[in-house]
Every structure is written in structure tokens, then in C-alpha cells.
PDB file of N, CA, C and O in Angstrom:
ATOM      1  N   MET A  27     114.925 109.410 103.011  1.00 91.00           N
ATOM      2  CA  MET A  27     114.627 108.613 101.737  1.00 91.00           C
ATOM      3  C   MET A  27     113.224 108.172 101.772  1.00 91.00           C
ATOM      4  O   MET A  27     112.856 107.475 102.662  1.00 91.00           O
ATOM      5  N   THR A  28     112.506 108.442 100.683  1.00 93.00           N
ATOM      6  CA  THR A  28     111.106 107.970 100.574  1.00 93.00           C
ATOM      7  C   THR A  28     111.121 106.902  99.441  1.00 93.00           C
ATOM      8  O   THR A  28     111.874 107.080  98.461  1.00 93.00           O
ATOM      9  N   PHE A  29     110.448 105.847  99.617  1.00 93.00           N
ATOM     10  CA  PHE A  29     110.367 104.798  98.675  1.00 93.00           C
ATOM     11  C   PHE A  29     109.069 104.734  97.858  1.00 93.00           C
ATOM     12  O   PHE A  29     108.012 105.088  98.342  1.00 93.00           O
ATOM     13  N   VAL A  30     109.166 104.242  96.691  1.00 95.00           N
ATOM     14  CA  VAL A  30     108.044 103.945  95.806  1.00 95.00           C
ATOM     15  C   VAL A  30     107.977 102.492  95.565  1.00 95.00           C
ATOM     16  O   VAL A  30     109.028 101.934  95.018  1.00 95.00           O
ATOM     17  N   LEU A  31     106.993 101.773  95.975  1.00 95.00           N
ATOM     18  CA  LEU A  31     107.004 100.302  95.769  1.00 95.00           C
ATOM     19  C   LEU A  31     106.455 100.025  94.459  1.00 95.00           C
ATOM     20  O   LEU A  31     105.273 100.336  94.170  1.00 95.00           O
ATOM     21  N   ASP A  32     107.265  99.376  93.676  1.00 95.00           N
ATOM     22  CA  ASP A  32     106.839  98.860  92.386  1.00 95.00           C
ATOM     23  C   ASP A  32     105.713  97.873  92.550  1.00 95.00           C
ATOM     24  O   ASP A  32     105.666  97.164  93.580  1.00 95.00           O
ATOM     25  N   THR A  33     104.809  97.689  91.508  1.00 96.00           N
ATOM     26  CA  THR A  33     103.774  96.813  91.528  1.00 96.00           C
ATOM     27  C   THR A  33     104.296  95.373  91.763  1.00 96.00           C
ATOM     28  O   THR A  33     103.626  94.571  92.531  1.00 96.00           O
ATOM     29  N   ASN A  34     105.360  95.042  91.125  1.00 96.00           N
ATOM     30  CA  ASN A  34     105.989  93.814  91.316  1.00 96.00           C
ATOM     31  C   ASN A  34     106.307  93.422  92.751  1.00 96.00           C
ATOM     32  O   ASN A  34     106.157  92.336  93.254  1.00 96.00           O
ATOM     33  N   VAL A  35     106.807  94.487  93.475  1.00 96.00           N
ATOM     34  CA  VAL A  35     107.106  94.271  94.942  1.00 96.00           C
ATOM     35  C   VAL A  35     105.819  94.046  95.703  1.00 96.00           C
ATOM     36  O   VAL A  35     105.773  93.039  96.551  1.00 96.00           O
ATOM     37  N   ILE A  36     104.760  94.611  95.419  1.00 96.00           N
ATOM     38  CA  ILE A  36     103.487  94.488  96.097  1.00 96.00           C
ATOM     39  C   ILE A  36     103.021  93.018  95.854  1.00 96.00           C
ATOM     40  O   ILE A  36     102.782  92.176  96.781  1.00 96.00           O
ATOM     41  N   VAL A  37     102.931  92.614  94.618  1.00 97.00           N
ATOM     42  CA  VAL A  37     102.433  91.285  94.251  1.00 97.00           C
ATOM     43  C   VAL A  37     103.411  90.308  94.838  1.00 97.00           C
ATOM     44  O   VAL A  37     102.839  89.282  95.534  1.00 97.00           O
ATOM     45  N   SER A  38     104.620  90.339  94.804  1.00 97.00           N
ATOM     46  CA  SER A  38     105.586  89.319  95.352  1.00 97.00           C
ATOM     47  C   SER A  38     105.468  89.327  96.921  1.00 97.00           C
ATOM     48  O   SER A  38     105.459  88.235  97.562  1.00 97.00           O
ATOM     49  N   GLY A  39     105.293  90.473  97.427  1.00 96.00           N
ATOM     50  CA  GLY A  39     105.047  90.502  98.953  1.00 96.00           C
ATOM     51  C   GLY A  39     103.782  89.745  99.420  1.00 96.00           C
ATOM     52  O   GLY A  39     103.851  89.101 100.466  1.00 96.00           O
ATOM     53  N   VAL A  40     102.774  89.845  98.601  1.00 96.00           N
ATOM     54  CA  VAL A  40     101.557  89.243  98.952  1.00 96.00           C
ATOM     55  C   VAL A  40     101.633  87.642  98.723  1.00 96.00           C
ATOM     56  O   VAL A  40     101.178  86.893  99.488  1.00 96.00           O
ATOM     57  N   LEU A  41     102.293  87.346  97.605  1.00 96.00           N
ATOM     58  CA  LEU A  41     102.404  85.880  97.240  1.00 96.00           C
ATOM     59  C   LEU A  41     103.329  85.146  98.136  1.00 96.00           C
ATOM     60  O   LEU A  41     103.158  83.933  98.364  1.00 96.00           O
ATOM     61  N   LYS A  42     104.431  85.734  98.562  1.00 96.00           N
ATOM     62  CA  LYS A  42     105.491  85.135  99.371  1.00 96.00           C
ATOM     63  C   LYS A  42     105.681  85.847 100.670  1.00 96.00           C
ATOM     64  O   LYS A  42     106.536  86.691 100.718  1.00 96.00           O
ATOM     65  N   PRO A  43     104.934  85.532 101.629  1.00 94.00           N
ATOM     66  CA  PRO A  43     104.969  86.292 102.920  1.00 94.00           C
ATOM     67  C   PRO A  43     106.354  86.214 103.686  1.00 94.00           C
ATOM     68  O   PRO A  43     106.607  87.134 104.463  1.00 94.00           O
ATOM     69  N   ALA A  44     107.227  85.325 103.287  1.00 95.00           N
ATOM     70  CA  ALA A  44     108.547  85.319 104.008  1.00 95.00           C
ATOM     71  C   ALA A  44     109.666  85.913 103.121  1.00 95.00           C
ATOM     72  O   ALA A  44     110.758  85.820 103.476  1.00 95.00           O
ATOM     73  N   SER A  45     109.235  86.686 102.115  1.00 97.00           N
ATOM     74  CA  SER A  45     110.202  87.263 101.187  1.00 97.00           C
ATOM     75  C   SER A  45     110.627  88.608 101.660  1.00 97.00           C
ATOM     76  O   SER A  45     110.061  89.248 102.448  1.00 97.00           O
ATOM     77  N   VAL A  46     111.726  89.147 100.894  1.00 96.00           N
ATOM     78  CA  VAL A  46     112.164  90.556 101.093  1.00 96.00           C
ATOM     79  C   VAL A  46     110.903  91.488 100.756  1.00 96.00           C
ATOM     80  O   VAL A  46     110.788  92.417 101.423  1.00 96.00           O
ATOM     81  N   PRO A  47     110.343  91.244  99.510  1.00 97.00           N
ATOM     82  CA  PRO A  47     109.336  92.243  99.206  1.00 97.00           C
ATOM     83  C   PRO A  47     108.237  92.196 100.313  1.00 97.00           C
ATOM     84  O   PRO A  47     107.649  93.289 100.492  1.00 97.00           O
ATOM     85  N   ALA A  48     107.908  91.112 100.901  1.00 97.00           N
ATOM     86  CA  ALA A  48     106.894  91.029 101.859  1.00 97.00           C
ATOM     87  C   ALA A  48     107.326  91.920 103.126  1.00 97.00           C
ATOM     88  O   ALA A  48     106.473  92.638 103.810  1.00 97.00           O
ATOM     89  N   ARG A  49     108.563  91.863 103.470  1.00 97.00           N
ATOM     90  CA  ARG A  49     109.124  92.634 104.663  1.00 97.00           C
ATOM     91  C   ARG A  49     108.981  94.105 104.273  1.00 97.00           C
ATOM     92  O   ARG A  49     108.680  94.832 105.062  1.00 97.00           O
ATOM     93  N   LEU A  50     109.333  94.453 103.032  1.00 95.00           N
ATOM     94  CA  LEU A  50     109.197  95.883 102.637  1.00 95.00           C
ATOM     95  C   LEU A  50     107.843  96.309 102.711  1.00 95.00           C
ATOM     96  O   LEU A  50     107.540  97.409 103.183  1.00 95.00           O
ATOM     97  N   LEU A  51     106.876  95.465 102.311  1.00 96.00           N
ATOM     98  CA  LEU A  51     105.465  95.783 102.304  1.00 96.00           C
ATOM     99  C   LEU A  51     105.037  95.990 103.732  1.00 96.00           C
ATOM    100  O   LEU A  51     104.285  96.960 104.157  1.00 96.00           O
ATOM    101  N   ASP A  52     105.416  95.083 104.709  1.00 96.00           N
ATOM    102  CA  ASP A  52     105.106  95.154 106.054  1.00 96.00           C
ATOM    103  C   ASP A  52     105.661  96.440 106.612  1.00 96.00           C
ATOM    104  O   ASP A  52     104.976  97.166 107.444  1.00 96.00           O
ATOM    105  N   LEU A  53     106.911  96.796 106.429  1.00 96.00           N
ATOM    106  CA  LEU A  53     107.398  97.999 106.864  1.00 96.00           C
ATOM    107  C   LEU A  53     106.738  99.249 106.424  1.00 96.00           C
ATOM    108  O   LEU A  53     106.504 100.100 107.197  1.00 96.00           O
ATOM    109  N   ALA A  54     106.368  99.254 105.226  1.00 95.00           N
ATOM    110  CA  ALA A  54     105.507 100.368 104.674  1.00 95.00           C
ATOM    111  C   ALA A  54     104.269 100.580 105.318  1.00 95.00           C
ATOM    112  O   ALA A  54     103.813 101.670 105.769  1.00 95.00           O
ATOM    113  N   ILE A  55     103.568  99.511 105.422  1.00 95.00           N
ATOM    114  CA  ILE A  55     102.262  99.402 106.040  1.00 95.00           C
ATOM    115  C   ILE A  55     102.263  99.771 107.509  1.00 95.00           C
ATOM    116  O   ILE A  55     101.453 100.536 108.083  1.00 95.00           O
ATOM    117  N   ALA A  56     103.368  99.422 108.175  1.00 96.00           N
ATOM    118  CA  ALA A  56     103.443  99.762 109.621  1.00 96.00           C
ATOM    119  C   ALA A  56     103.982 101.191 109.752  1.00 96.00           C
ATOM    120  O   ALA A  56     104.086 101.652 110.888  1.00 96.00           O
ATOM    121  N   GLY A  57     104.265 101.879 108.721  1.00 94.00           N
ATOM    122  CA  GLY A  57     104.675 103.287 108.847  1.00 94.00           C
ATOM    123  C   GLY A  57     106.253 103.435 109.218  1.00 94.00           C
ATOM    124  O   GLY A  57     106.737 104.543 109.633  1.00 94.00           O
ATOM    125  N   LYS A  58     106.959 102.279 109.139  1.00 96.00           N
ATOM    126  CA  LYS A  58     108.435 102.343 109.489  1.00 96.00           C
ATOM    127  C   LYS A  58     109.313 102.764 108.476  1.00 96.00           C
ATOM    128  O   LYS A  58     110.540 103.103 108.651  1.00 96.00           O
ATOM    129  N   ILE A  59     108.907 102.730 107.140  1.00 95.00           N
ATOM    130  CA  ILE A  59     109.597 103.405 106.066  1.00 95.00           C
ATOM    131  C   ILE A  59     108.684 104.318 105.360  1.00 95.00           C
ATOM    132  O   ILE A  59     107.466 103.932 105.168  1.00 95.00           O
ATOM    133  N   PRO A  60     109.179 105.424 104.879  1.00 96.00           N
ATOM    134  CA  PRO A  60     108.208 106.460 104.212  1.00 96.00           C
ATOM    135  C   PRO A  60     108.004 106.021 102.766  1.00 96.00           C
ATOM    136  O   PRO A  60     108.963 105.601 102.035  1.00 96.00           O
ATOM    137  N   ILE A  61     106.841 105.985 102.287  1.00 96.00           N
ATOM    138  CA  ILE A  61     106.456 105.583 100.981  1.00 96.00           C
ATOM    139  C   ILE A  61     105.780 106.704 100.224  1.00 96.00           C
ATOM    140  O   ILE A  61     105.054 107.566 100.957  1.00 96.00           O
ATOM    141  N   ALA A  62     105.780 106.733  98.902  1.00 96.00           N
ATOM    142  CA  ALA A  62     105.041 107.737  98.094  1.00 96.00           C
ATOM    143  C   ALA A  62     104.440 107.025  97.039  1.00 96.00           C
ATOM    144  O   ALA A  62     104.905 105.900  96.471  1.00 96.00           O
ATOM    145  N   CYS A  63     103.211 107.493  96.642  1.00 94.00           N
ATOM    146  CA  CYS A  63     102.521 106.894  95.423  1.00 94.00           C
ATOM    147  C   CYS A  63     101.473 107.848  95.022  1.00 94.00           C
ATOM    148  O   CYS A  63     101.288 108.821  95.689  1.00 94.00           O
ATOM    149  N   CYS A  64     100.875 107.609  93.987  1.00 96.00           N
ATOM    150  CA  CYS A  64     100.000 108.518  93.333  1.00 96.00           C
ATOM    151  C   CYS A  64      98.648 107.671  93.114  1.00 96.00           C
ATOM    152  O   CYS A  64      98.678 106.453  93.148  1.00 96.00           O
ATOM    153  N   GLU A  65      97.610 108.337  92.741  1.00 96.00           N
ATOM    154  CA  GLU A  65      96.356 107.631  92.427  1.00 96.00           C
ATOM    155  C   GLU A  65      96.558 106.561  91.297  1.00 96.00           C
ATOM    156  O   GLU A  65      95.884 105.529  91.379  1.00 96.00           O
ATOM    157  N   GLN A  66      97.379 106.956  90.271  1.00 97.00           N
ATOM    158  CA  GLN A  66      97.579 106.097  89.083  1.00 97.00           C
ATOM    159  C   GLN A  66      98.281 104.707  89.605  1.00 97.00           C
ATOM    160  O   GLN A  66      97.960 103.640  89.127  1.00 97.00           O
ATOM    161  N   LEU A  67      99.301 104.924  90.552  1.00 97.00           N
ATOM    162  CA  LEU A  67      99.947 103.739  91.036  1.00 97.00           C
ATOM    163  C   LEU A  67      99.004 102.845  91.845  1.00 97.00           C
ATOM    164  O   LEU A  67      99.024 101.690  91.713  1.00 97.00           O
ATOM    165  N   LEU A  68      98.250 103.503  92.708  1.00 97.00           N
ATOM    166  CA  LEU A  68      97.242 102.768  93.505  1.00 97.00           C
ATOM    167  C   LEU A  68      96.184 101.991  92.675  1.00 97.00           C
ATOM    168  O   LEU A  68      95.987 100.846  92.919  1.00 97.00           O
ATOM    169  N   ALA A  69      95.872 102.654  91.586  1.00 97.00           N
ATOM    170  CA  ALA A  69      94.925 102.025  90.698  1.00 97.00           C
ATOM    171  C   ALA A  69      95.673 100.735  89.904  1.00 97.00           C
ATOM    172  O   ALA A  69      95.031  99.698  89.753  1.00 97.00           O
ATOM    173  N   GLU A  70      97.011 101.059  89.789  1.00 97.00           N
ATOM    174  CA  GLU A  70      97.741  99.834  88.994  1.00 97.00           C
ATOM    175  C   GLU A  70      97.810  98.743  90.002  1.00 97.00           C
ATOM    176  O   GLU A  70      97.675  97.595  89.600  1.00 97.00           O
ATOM    177  N   TYR A  71      98.098  98.992  91.312  1.00 97.00           N
ATOM    178  CA  TYR A  71      98.227  97.960  92.386  1.00 97.00           C
ATOM    179  C   TYR A  71      96.939  97.147  92.253  1.00 97.00           C
ATOM    180  O   TYR A  71      96.836  95.957  92.204  1.00 97.00           O
ATOM    181  N   ARG A  72      95.789  97.856  92.410  1.00 97.00           N
ATOM    182  CA  ARG A  72      94.432  97.201  92.410  1.00 97.00           C
ATOM    183  C   ARG A  72      94.193  96.403  91.223  1.00 97.00           C
ATOM    184  O   ARG A  72      93.738  95.201  91.369  1.00 97.00           O
ATOM    185  N   THR A  73      94.455  97.008  89.976  1.00 97.00           N
ATOM    186  CA  THR A  73      94.243  96.225  88.752  1.00 97.00           C
ATOM    187  C   THR A  73      94.958  94.996  88.586  1.00 97.00           C
ATOM    188  O   THR A  73      94.505  93.940  88.339  1.00 97.00           O
ATOM    189  N   VAL A  74      96.249  95.052  89.006  1.00 98.00           N
ATOM    190  CA  VAL A  74      97.157  93.870  88.922  1.00 98.00           C
ATOM    191  C   VAL A  74      96.686  92.811  89.952  1.00 98.00           C
ATOM    192  O   VAL A  74      96.632  91.682  89.637  1.00 98.00           O
ATOM    193  N   LEU A  75      96.550  93.251  91.203  1.00 98.00           N
ATOM    194  CA  LEU A  75      96.176  92.302  92.242  1.00 98.00           C
ATOM    195  C   LEU A  75      94.896  91.571  91.998  1.00 98.00           C
ATOM    196  O   LEU A  75      94.686  90.458  92.469  1.00 98.00           O
ATOM    197  N   LEU A  76      93.998  92.257  91.230  1.00 97.00           N
ATOM    198  CA  LEU A  76      92.673  91.692  90.938  1.00 97.00           C
ATOM    199  C   LEU A  76      92.668  90.772  89.674  1.00 97.00           C
ATOM    200  O   LEU A  76      91.544  90.272  89.380  1.00 97.00           O
ATOM    201  N   ARG A  77      93.838  90.502  89.075  1.00 97.00           N
ATOM    202  CA  ARG A  77      93.860  89.645  87.866  1.00 97.00           C
ATOM    203  C   ARG A  77      93.420  88.280  88.322  1.00 97.00           C
ATOM    204  O   ARG A  77      93.759  87.835  89.381  1.00 97.00           O
ATOM    205  N   PRO A  78      92.614  87.628  87.573  1.00 97.00           N
ATOM    206  CA  PRO A  78      92.099  86.282  87.752  1.00 97.00           C
ATOM    207  C   PRO A  78      93.195  85.283  88.184  1.00 97.00           C
ATOM    208  O   PRO A  78      93.104  84.384  88.946  1.00 97.00           O
ATOM    209  N   LYS A  79      94.418  85.359  87.596  1.00 96.00           N
ATOM    210  CA  LYS A  79      95.421  84.436  87.797  1.00 96.00           C
ATOM    211  C   LYS A  79      95.964  84.418  89.337  1.00 96.00           C
ATOM    212  O   LYS A  79      96.456  83.454  89.825  1.00 96.00           O
ATOM    213  N   PHE A  80      95.750  85.449  90.067  1.00 96.00           N
ATOM    214  CA  PHE A  80      96.025  85.603  91.369  1.00 96.00           C
ATOM    215  C   PHE A  80      95.005  85.129  92.349  1.00 96.00           C
ATOM    216  O   PHE A  80      95.257  84.619  93.502  1.00 96.00           O
ATOM    217  N   ALA A  81      93.768  85.324  91.949  1.00 95.00           N
ATOM    218  CA  ALA A  81      92.624  84.816  92.744  1.00 95.00           C
ATOM    219  C   ALA A  81      92.599  85.503  94.126  1.00 95.00           C
ATOM    220  O   ALA A  81      92.230  84.800  95.078  1.00 95.00           O
ATOM    221  N   PHE A  82      93.071  86.666  94.239  1.00 96.00           N
ATOM    222  CA  PHE A  82      93.034  87.351  95.623  1.00 96.00           C
ATOM    223  C   PHE A  82      91.549  87.736  95.836  1.00 96.00           C
ATOM    224  O   PHE A  82      90.801  88.210  94.958  1.00 96.00           O
ATOM    225  N   ASP A  83      91.159  87.820  97.117  1.00 97.00           N
ATOM    226  CA  ASP A  83      89.942  88.340  97.569  1.00 97.00           C
ATOM    227  C   ASP A  83      89.823  89.826  97.312  1.00 97.00           C
ATOM    228  O   ASP A  83      90.756  90.591  97.706  1.00 97.00           O
ATOM    229  N   PRO A  84      88.863  90.319  96.492  1.00 97.00           N
ATOM    230  CA  PRO A  84      88.706  91.711  96.244  1.00 97.00           C
ATOM    231  C   PRO A  84      88.716  92.626  97.439  1.00 97.00           C
ATOM    232  O   PRO A  84      89.289  93.671  97.461  1.00 97.00           O
ATOM    233  N   TRP A  85      88.030  92.033  98.568  1.00 98.00           N
ATOM    234  CA  TRP A  85      87.963  92.968  99.660  1.00 98.00           C
ATOM    235  C   TRP A  85      89.313  93.018 100.356  1.00 98.00           C
ATOM    236  O   TRP A  85      89.727  94.128 100.769  1.00 98.00           O
ATOM    237  N   ALA A  86      90.160  91.988 100.273  1.00 97.00           N
ATOM    238  CA  ALA A  86      91.409  92.123 100.964  1.00 97.00           C
ATOM    239  C   ALA A  86      92.397  92.988 100.087  1.00 97.00           C
ATOM    240  O   ALA A  86      93.126  93.686 100.588  1.00 97.00           O
ATOM    241  N   VAL A  87      92.232  92.928  98.693  1.00 97.00           N
ATOM    242  CA  VAL A  87      92.919  93.906  97.825  1.00 97.00           C
ATOM    243  C   VAL A  87      92.579  95.216  98.191  1.00 97.00           C
ATOM    244  O   VAL A  87      93.482  96.163  98.333  1.00 97.00           O
ATOM    245  N   ASP A  88      91.350  95.616  98.338  1.00 97.00           N
ATOM    246  CA  ASP A  88      90.909  96.914  98.612  1.00 97.00           C
ATOM    247  C   ASP A  88      91.535  97.341 100.004  1.00 97.00           C
ATOM    248  O   ASP A  88      92.003  98.475 100.153  1.00 97.00           O
ATOM    249  N   GLN A  89      91.573  96.524 100.964  1.00 97.00           N
ATOM    250  CA  GLN A  89      92.123  96.841 102.227  1.00 97.00           C
ATOM    251  C   GLN A  89      93.547  97.070 102.151  1.00 97.00           C
ATOM    252  O   GLN A  89      94.066  97.991 102.761  1.00 97.00           O
ATOM    253  N   LEU A  90      94.305  96.270 101.441  1.00 97.00           N
ATOM    254  CA  LEU A  90      95.769  96.523 101.269  1.00 97.00           C
ATOM    255  C   LEU A  90      95.964  97.778 100.580  1.00 97.00           C
ATOM    256  O   LEU A  90      96.846  98.571 101.048  1.00 97.00           O
ATOM    257  N   VAL A  91      95.370  98.147  99.515  1.00 97.00           N
ATOM    258  CA  VAL A  91      95.555  99.375  98.742  1.00 97.00           C
ATOM    259  C   VAL A  91      95.209 100.504  99.692  1.00 97.00           C
ATOM    260  O   VAL A  91      95.839 101.619  99.679  1.00 97.00           O
ATOM    261  N   ALA A  92      94.138 100.434 100.420  1.00 97.00           N
ATOM    262  CA  ALA A  92      93.877 101.479 101.390  1.00 97.00           C
ATOM    263  C   ALA A  92      94.864 101.696 102.431  1.00 97.00           C
ATOM    264  O   ALA A  92      95.245 102.938 102.848  1.00 97.00           O
ATOM    265  N   GLN A  93      95.561 100.665 103.011  1.00 96.00           N
ATOM    266  CA  GLN A  93      96.550 100.682 103.931  1.00 96.00           C
ATOM    267  C   GLN A  93      97.748 101.445 103.282  1.00 96.00           C
ATOM    268  O   GLN A  93      98.309 102.338 103.984  1.00 96.00           O
ATOM    269  N   ILE A  94      98.097 101.103 102.080  1.00 96.00           N
ATOM    270  CA  ILE A  94      99.237 101.792 101.328  1.00 96.00           C
ATOM    271  C   ILE A  94      98.909 103.199 101.198  1.00 96.00           C
ATOM    272  O   ILE A  94      99.754 104.000 101.418  1.00 96.00           O
ATOM    273  N   SER A  95      97.702 103.500 100.738  1.00 96.00           N
ATOM    274  CA  SER A  95      97.327 104.857 100.544  1.00 96.00           C
ATOM    275  C   SER A  95      97.374 105.748 101.826  1.00 96.00           C
ATOM    276  O   SER A  95      97.872 106.866 101.769  1.00 96.00           O
ATOM    277  N   ALA A  96      96.931 105.173 102.858  1.00 95.00           N
ATOM    278  CA  ALA A  96      97.035 105.893 104.130  1.00 95.00           C
ATOM    279  C   ALA A  96      98.404 106.167 104.600  1.00 95.00           C
ATOM    280  O   ALA A  96      98.506 107.228 105.263  1.00 95.00           O
ATOM    281  N   ARG A  97      99.406 105.353 104.195  1.00 93.00           N
ATOM    282  CA  ARG A  97     100.792 105.536 104.660  1.00 93.00           C
ATOM    283  C   ARG A  97     101.567 106.377 103.606  1.00 93.00           C
ATOM    284  O   ARG A  97     102.582 106.902 104.049  1.00 93.00           O
ATOM    285  N   ALA A  98     101.028 106.617 102.544  1.00 92.00           N
ATOM    286  CA  ALA A  98     101.826 107.311 101.512  1.00 92.00           C
ATOM    287  C   ALA A  98     101.622 108.847 101.684  1.00 92.00           C
ATOM    288  O   ALA A  98     100.661 109.351 102.253  1.00 92.00           O
TER     289      ALA A  98
END
């Protein structure tokens, strides 16, 4: 089974490191669960994570999206 991580899962995983979404994100980045995505979804991850209300470091966002892309 291959998983597609919804943008809400990504955001929740980053905001709450001890949450179930964070665990899913960790497993995906570690290559322990197979994930699929497309360029449009990667762009959505980046756009949402860079919203001012989150105040995430743009470099960290780019690194996260790159890790997800590398595993998909």
C-alpha cells in the first residue's frame, strides 16, 4: 500500500512533533512507508507551510519538501 500525505498531515506533523501525523511524516521521510505525490502536491505543501501564520523557516520548509520528494 502506498500513501499520499494530505497537506494537513504535513502541517500537523511539523506543528506537533509528538503527534500521529508527525509519526507518519517521520516514517515517510525515513522510507519506512511508501508515499506518492506529484509536483502540484509538493507545491501545495510548500505554499501552505510558508504561510505567515506558521512562521516556518523557508530553508527548513524547502528541506522538508525535498525529503518528501526524494522518498516519493
